[in-house]
Amino acid sequence: MRIGVPKEIKHQEYRVGLTPDSVREFTAHGHDVYVETNAGAGIGVDDSAYEAVGAKVLGTAAEVFETAQMIVKVKEPQAVERAVLRPDHILFTYLHLAPDAAQTADLVKSGATCIAYETVLGADGSLPLLAPMSQVAGRLSVIAGAKALEKVHGGSGTLIGGVPGVEPAKVVVIGGGVVGSHAIAMALGLGADVTVLDRNVSVLESLSKTYGAALKTVYSTASALETQVLEADVVIGAVLVAGAAAPKLVTAEMVRRMKPGSVLVDVAIDQGGCFETSRATTHSDPTYIIDDVVHYCVANMPGAVPRTSAYALNNVTLPFALALADKGARQALLDDPLFLPGLNVHGGKVTCKAVADSLGYDYVAPQMALGTEAAKAA
């Protein structure tokens, strides 16, 4: 198969879909890899490193899309990229379609087979291709919150870990999953006063066993959530509903009542955000203030540390990408019931129920979409 790796063009996105190590695996399997020039520059990898492992470097993204059968990216395709997708293309990347009607419409129109990292399942019901970026984002969320607390950025002027004789900041983490657990580890490491809310008692028990009395665990009811948010210096939104838009857990009315100079960090912003006052921001302009509360809502947080993020992402996506190349999309997906949920759009049909429900499309089960096409081809 011909594999294409275009340079990421989303604002301040420096990651790359395939590292040279991954490219070497593809070429060893007999596949041809085409990489846009400077695609790896953001992680400190030049074109010669790709050529050394058998890739061919092309001068433009247009050449990559024209040549490739499968496109491997990091972030969702931008409008100019979606415009050149073809029905015979396989697109393998993060999509986050539920809050993105324009992207979904374009992918449906393209007829391409579009597989989302974030809806591939693990045997335990986890999201293995989202996990490494959630780990990075969870750790970065505390660093971002600590920075936003500084007075020059609109915060209250509180040092997140305090100093002897002065109380640390109160950090409230909403959601104890992968993002939340890594945020907790970082916040406790910095000396913050940390509370986590979750509706899964098993999650709270596990976190309590891990961190002991250093971590406060609270079962998340509406009343408990409101109490904790109003007392917080930093609130980290770490909730996720796979493939669907994030629930709005912190209302605008709650934000109005929060302490002046407190901070909201919305890690769920890729899925629309879990705070009612959230709107996506960028690394160059990461925060804004509403009702004296600093909002940090950068939509590609792991892009701030692209080298770490790109290699961590490739570690988990490579086996699935190789399966697509070795078997073709239809067979690779049908052979693996945990990979199959990754199919979000195929042949003009929406095959992820959460996306269909969020945006008003008719839902077609992925098995049906793939089987129907095979029947027509026969």
XYZ file of C-alpha atoms in Angstrom:
378
model
C 0.000 0.000 0.000
C 1.067 3.593 -0.564
C 1.143 5.467 2.752
C 1.102 9.289 2.855
C 2.295 11.505 5.703
C 1.453 15.178 5.129
C 2.849 17.958 7.283
C 0.328 19.008 9.938
C -1.181 22.411 9.146
C -3.486 23.060 12.095
C -2.371 26.217 13.904
C 0.748 25.508 15.994
C 0.543 21.755 15.506
C 4.070 20.333 15.337
C 3.491 16.594 15.700
C 3.784 14.186 12.773
C 1.696 11.157 11.845
C 4.618 8.746 11.431
C 8.094 8.940 12.940
C 11.061 7.458 11.026
C 10.956 4.419 13.336
C 7.374 3.747 12.234
C 8.180 4.350 8.578
C 10.877 1.689 8.797
C 8.248 -0.810 9.946
C 6.060 -0.001 6.931
C 8.888 -0.344 4.442
C 9.930 -3.629 6.062
C 6.380 -4.865 5.354
C 6.805 -3.954 1.702
C 4.787 -0.744 1.689
C 5.731 2.560 0.049
C 5.765 5.646 2.278
C 5.556 9.217 0.974
C 6.348 12.030 3.403
C 5.829 15.731 2.755
C 9.036 17.723 3.058
C 9.627 19.081 6.575
C 6.769 16.998 8.004
C 9.036 15.963 10.887
C 10.659 19.331 11.494
C 8.480 20.015 14.539
C 9.901 16.982 16.351
C 13.469 17.656 15.275
C 13.550 15.108 12.421
C 14.701 16.178 8.955
C 13.874 14.730 5.554
C 17.088 12.718 5.388
C 16.006 10.669 8.408
C 12.903 9.587 6.519
C 14.837 8.860 3.352
C 17.283 6.730 5.354
C 14.453 4.339 6.297
C 13.051 4.081 2.798
C 10.515 6.883 2.537
C 10.235 9.126 -0.487
C 10.021 12.828 0.343
C 7.551 14.862 -1.746
C 7.503 18.615 -2.079
C 3.844 19.359 -1.355
C 0.845 18.039 0.512
C -1.028 17.870 -2.790
C 1.503 15.333 -4.075
C 1.159 13.263 -0.904
C -2.640 13.149 -1.131
C -2.525 12.420 -4.851
C -0.047 9.555 -4.454
C -1.187 7.885 -1.252
C -3.912 5.351 -0.641
C -3.779 5.785 3.146
C -3.209 9.129 4.878
C -1.782 8.967 8.402
C -2.075 12.203 10.386
C -2.314 13.470 13.934
C -5.044 16.116 13.940
C -8.298 16.259 12.037
C -7.936 17.232 8.363
C -8.353 20.934 7.761
C -10.729 22.224 5.068
C -8.069 22.324 2.325
C -7.095 18.736 3.151
C -10.675 17.504 3.231
C -11.204 18.994 -0.216
C -8.708 16.556 -1.774
C -9.884 13.382 -0.045
C -11.141 10.704 -2.444
C -13.471 7.717 -2.020
C -10.451 5.393 -2.284
C -8.594 7.129 0.532
C -8.177 5.669 4.013
C -7.774 8.442 6.589
C -6.324 7.425 9.960
C -6.059 10.231 12.512
C -7.809 11.955 15.407
C -11.171 13.256 14.167
C -13.327 14.380 17.157
C -16.355 14.704 14.878
C -19.213 15.091 17.369
C -18.768 18.859 17.895
C -17.552 19.496 14.321
C -20.418 19.590 11.834
C -18.364 21.118 9.011
C -15.675 18.448 9.135
C -18.232 15.662 9.346
C -20.120 16.984 6.321
C -16.911 17.168 4.294
C -15.821 13.657 5.234
C -19.252 12.278 4.356
C -19.102 14.080 1.008
C -15.608 12.753 0.283
C -16.696 9.120 0.402
C -13.397 8.265 2.120
C -12.904 5.647 4.824
C -12.236 7.727 7.937
C -10.946 5.981 11.051
C -10.601 7.914 14.306
C -7.898 7.130 16.834
C -10.128 8.255 19.682
C -12.872 5.643 19.203
C -10.725 2.510 18.843
C -11.365 0.329 21.890
C -9.149 -1.672 24.222
C -10.089 -5.106 25.544
C -10.984 -3.511 28.888
C -13.185 -0.845 27.284
C -10.409 1.750 27.384
C -9.367 4.032 24.528
C -5.777 2.945 23.832
C -5.048 5.356 20.982
C -6.277 8.299 23.011
C -4.504 7.258 26.208
C -0.975 8.587 25.534
C -2.270 11.998 24.492
C -4.564 12.002 27.516
C -1.530 11.272 29.676
C 0.333 14.212 28.140
C -2.680 16.531 28.341
C -3.360 15.578 31.961
C 0.159 16.492 32.997
C 0.188 19.661 30.914
C -3.170 20.752 32.342
C -1.622 21.288 35.774
C 1.334 23.184 34.318
C -1.099 25.350 32.348
C -3.258 25.930 35.401
C -0.248 26.886 37.506
C 0.856 29.405 34.883
C -2.639 30.868 34.523
C -2.797 31.412 38.291
C -0.007 33.969 37.980
C -1.246 37.538 38.392
C 0.242 38.667 35.070
C -2.031 36.164 33.311
C -5.181 37.250 35.151
C -4.980 34.708 37.960
C -5.172 35.247 41.681
C -1.396 35.285 42.100
C -1.322 31.970 43.970
C 1.647 29.601 43.743
C 0.122 26.210 43.054
C 2.229 24.379 45.644
C 2.427 27.183 48.177
C 5.484 27.542 50.433
C 6.013 26.657 54.103
C 3.551 28.715 56.103
C 1.327 29.561 53.102
C -1.482 27.305 51.853
C -1.158 25.746 48.388
C -3.759 26.163 45.670
C -6.841 23.944 45.734
C -6.956 21.908 42.509
C -10.212 20.151 41.627
C -10.074 17.455 38.952
C -13.398 16.484 37.369
C -13.012 12.912 36.166
C -10.598 10.265 37.394
C -9.759 8.582 34.090
C -6.489 8.775 32.191
C -6.418 12.581 31.952
C -7.564 12.989 35.527
C -5.153 10.480 37.031
C -2.172 12.105 35.333
C -3.364 15.563 36.355
C -3.632 14.319 39.933
C -0.098 12.908 39.875
C 1.316 16.172 38.573
C -0.694 18.395 40.940
C 0.237 16.351 43.998
C 3.843 16.339 42.863
C 3.786 20.129 42.839
C 2.354 20.203 46.359
C -1.199 21.292 45.554
C -4.294 20.476 47.648
C -6.042 18.062 45.266
C -9.619 16.788 45.090
C -11.012 14.478 42.402
C -14.678 13.970 41.541
C -15.998 10.944 39.672
C -19.231 8.935 39.434
C -17.424 5.606 39.378
C -16.753 4.454 42.932
C -14.223 1.888 41.694
C -12.205 4.691 40.099
C -12.250 6.652 43.355
C -11.218 3.573 45.331
C -8.306 2.911 42.974
C -7.087 6.499 43.165
C -7.447 6.493 46.948
C -5.321 3.339 47.199
C -2.686 4.897 44.968
C -2.400 8.281 46.694
C -3.790 7.704 50.172
C -4.660 10.673 52.332
C -2.814 13.068 50.018
C -5.780 12.937 47.619
C -9.375 13.807 48.522
C -11.934 11.733 46.608
C -15.540 12.876 46.224
C -18.452 11.126 44.549
C -19.703 13.522 41.882
C -23.233 14.754 42.452
C -24.506 18.104 41.251
C -24.218 19.514 44.771
C -20.727 18.134 45.364
C -19.520 19.405 42.009
C -20.843 22.899 42.679
C -19.305 23.015 46.158
C -15.881 21.916 44.948
C -15.827 24.225 41.920
C -16.740 27.280 43.996
C -13.917 26.529 46.462
C -11.292 25.797 43.817
C -8.322 27.804 42.620
C -7.894 25.534 39.583
C -10.552 23.279 38.032
C -9.413 20.715 35.467
C -12.140 19.307 33.229
C -11.075 15.740 32.450
C -14.323 14.093 31.364
C -14.811 12.060 28.202
C -17.707 10.291 26.520
C -16.128 8.272 23.726
C -16.924 9.812 20.346
C -19.599 12.122 21.752
C -19.688 15.764 22.722
C -18.524 16.388 26.284
C -21.247 17.134 28.861
C -21.392 20.724 30.139
C -20.736 20.116 33.813
C -19.775 23.610 34.968
C -22.457 26.146 34.084
C -22.018 29.819 33.302
C -23.862 30.605 36.539
C -21.297 28.584 38.496
C -18.468 30.398 36.748
C -19.946 33.739 37.819
C -19.764 32.577 41.440
C -16.213 31.207 41.342
C -13.396 32.955 43.164
C -11.906 35.902 41.236
C -8.621 34.871 39.663
C -9.426 31.161 39.696
C -8.680 29.055 36.620
C -10.587 26.601 34.425
C -8.556 24.185 32.278
C -10.791 22.374 29.785
C -8.996 19.256 28.528
C -12.274 18.115 26.924
C -12.313 21.065 24.510
C -11.579 18.768 21.524
C -14.997 17.249 22.182
C -16.702 20.626 22.653
C -15.624 21.286 26.236
C -17.134 20.454 29.617
C -17.536 24.046 30.844
C -20.442 26.088 29.499
C -18.182 29.114 29.016
C -15.476 27.230 27.106
C -14.376 28.064 23.571
C -11.337 26.662 21.820
C -8.095 28.639 22.090
C -4.581 28.218 20.675
C -1.078 27.930 22.073
C -0.322 31.479 20.881
C -3.400 32.884 22.653
C -4.291 30.204 25.203
C -6.479 32.009 27.726
C -9.367 34.414 28.069
C -11.242 35.755 31.079
C -14.952 35.576 31.823
C -16.328 36.874 35.132
C -12.772 37.183 36.502
C -12.131 33.465 35.839
C -9.223 32.537 33.562
C -10.129 29.940 30.925
C -7.436 27.761 29.322
C -9.008 25.827 26.443
C -6.245 24.929 23.988
C -7.611 22.317 21.603
C -4.340 20.505 20.895
C -2.561 20.604 24.232
C -0.119 17.744 23.462
C 1.085 19.753 20.457
C 3.034 21.898 22.921
C 5.440 18.977 23.447
C 5.407 17.457 19.963
C 8.467 15.254 20.254
C 7.194 13.421 23.330
C 3.664 13.338 21.945
C 4.517 12.089 18.450
C 6.610 9.187 19.674
C 4.062 8.260 22.358
C 1.274 8.336 19.785
C 3.196 6.219 17.271
C 3.830 3.605 19.956
C 0.110 2.829 20.083
C -1.113 3.611 16.554
C 1.562 1.654 14.655
C 0.055 -1.859 15.018
C -3.318 -0.637 13.768
C -1.822 1.357 10.895
C 0.217 -1.666 9.829
C -2.918 -3.827 9.897
C -4.663 -1.356 7.583
C -1.729 -1.402 5.201
C -1.215 -5.178 5.295
C -4.855 -6.230 5.017
C -6.705 -3.227 3.605
C -9.204 -1.247 5.648
C -12.200 -3.542 5.285
C -10.426 -6.724 6.333
C -8.399 -5.077 9.106
C -11.523 -3.610 10.651
C -13.690 -6.697 10.330
C -10.925 -8.925 11.716
C -10.678 -6.908 14.938
C -13.897 -6.074 16.819
C -11.973 -3.582 18.949
C -10.620 -1.752 15.890
C -14.020 -1.644 14.177
C -15.470 1.121 16.431
C -12.717 3.378 15.077
C -14.595 3.615 11.788
C -16.492 6.931 11.945
C -17.313 7.645 8.295
C -17.282 5.263 5.328
C -18.614 5.614 1.803
C -20.679 8.668 2.667
C -22.224 7.086 5.771
C -21.712 7.967 9.445
C -20.731 4.767 11.228
C -20.185 6.098 14.772
C -23.468 6.294 16.689
C -22.311 9.052 19.027
C -21.415 11.244 16.054
C -24.662 10.453 14.240
C -26.713 11.254 17.329
C -24.814 14.490 18.016
C -25.112 15.846 14.480
C -28.409 14.396 13.259
C -27.145 11.831 10.742
C -28.642 8.441 10.096
C -26.446 5.894 11.826
C -25.179 2.925 9.832
C -23.418 0.204 11.800
C -19.820 -0.181 10.619
C -20.300 -3.875 9.808
C -23.282 -2.957 7.629
C -21.428 -0.150 5.862
C -18.440 -2.359 5.090
C -20.599 -5.336 4.130
C -22.870 -3.297 1.876
C -19.897 -2.009 -0.052
C -18.518 -5.515 -0.468
C -21.871 -6.735 -1.743
C -22.067 -3.939 -4.300
C -18.522 -4.613 -5.464
C -19.380 -8.261 -6.019
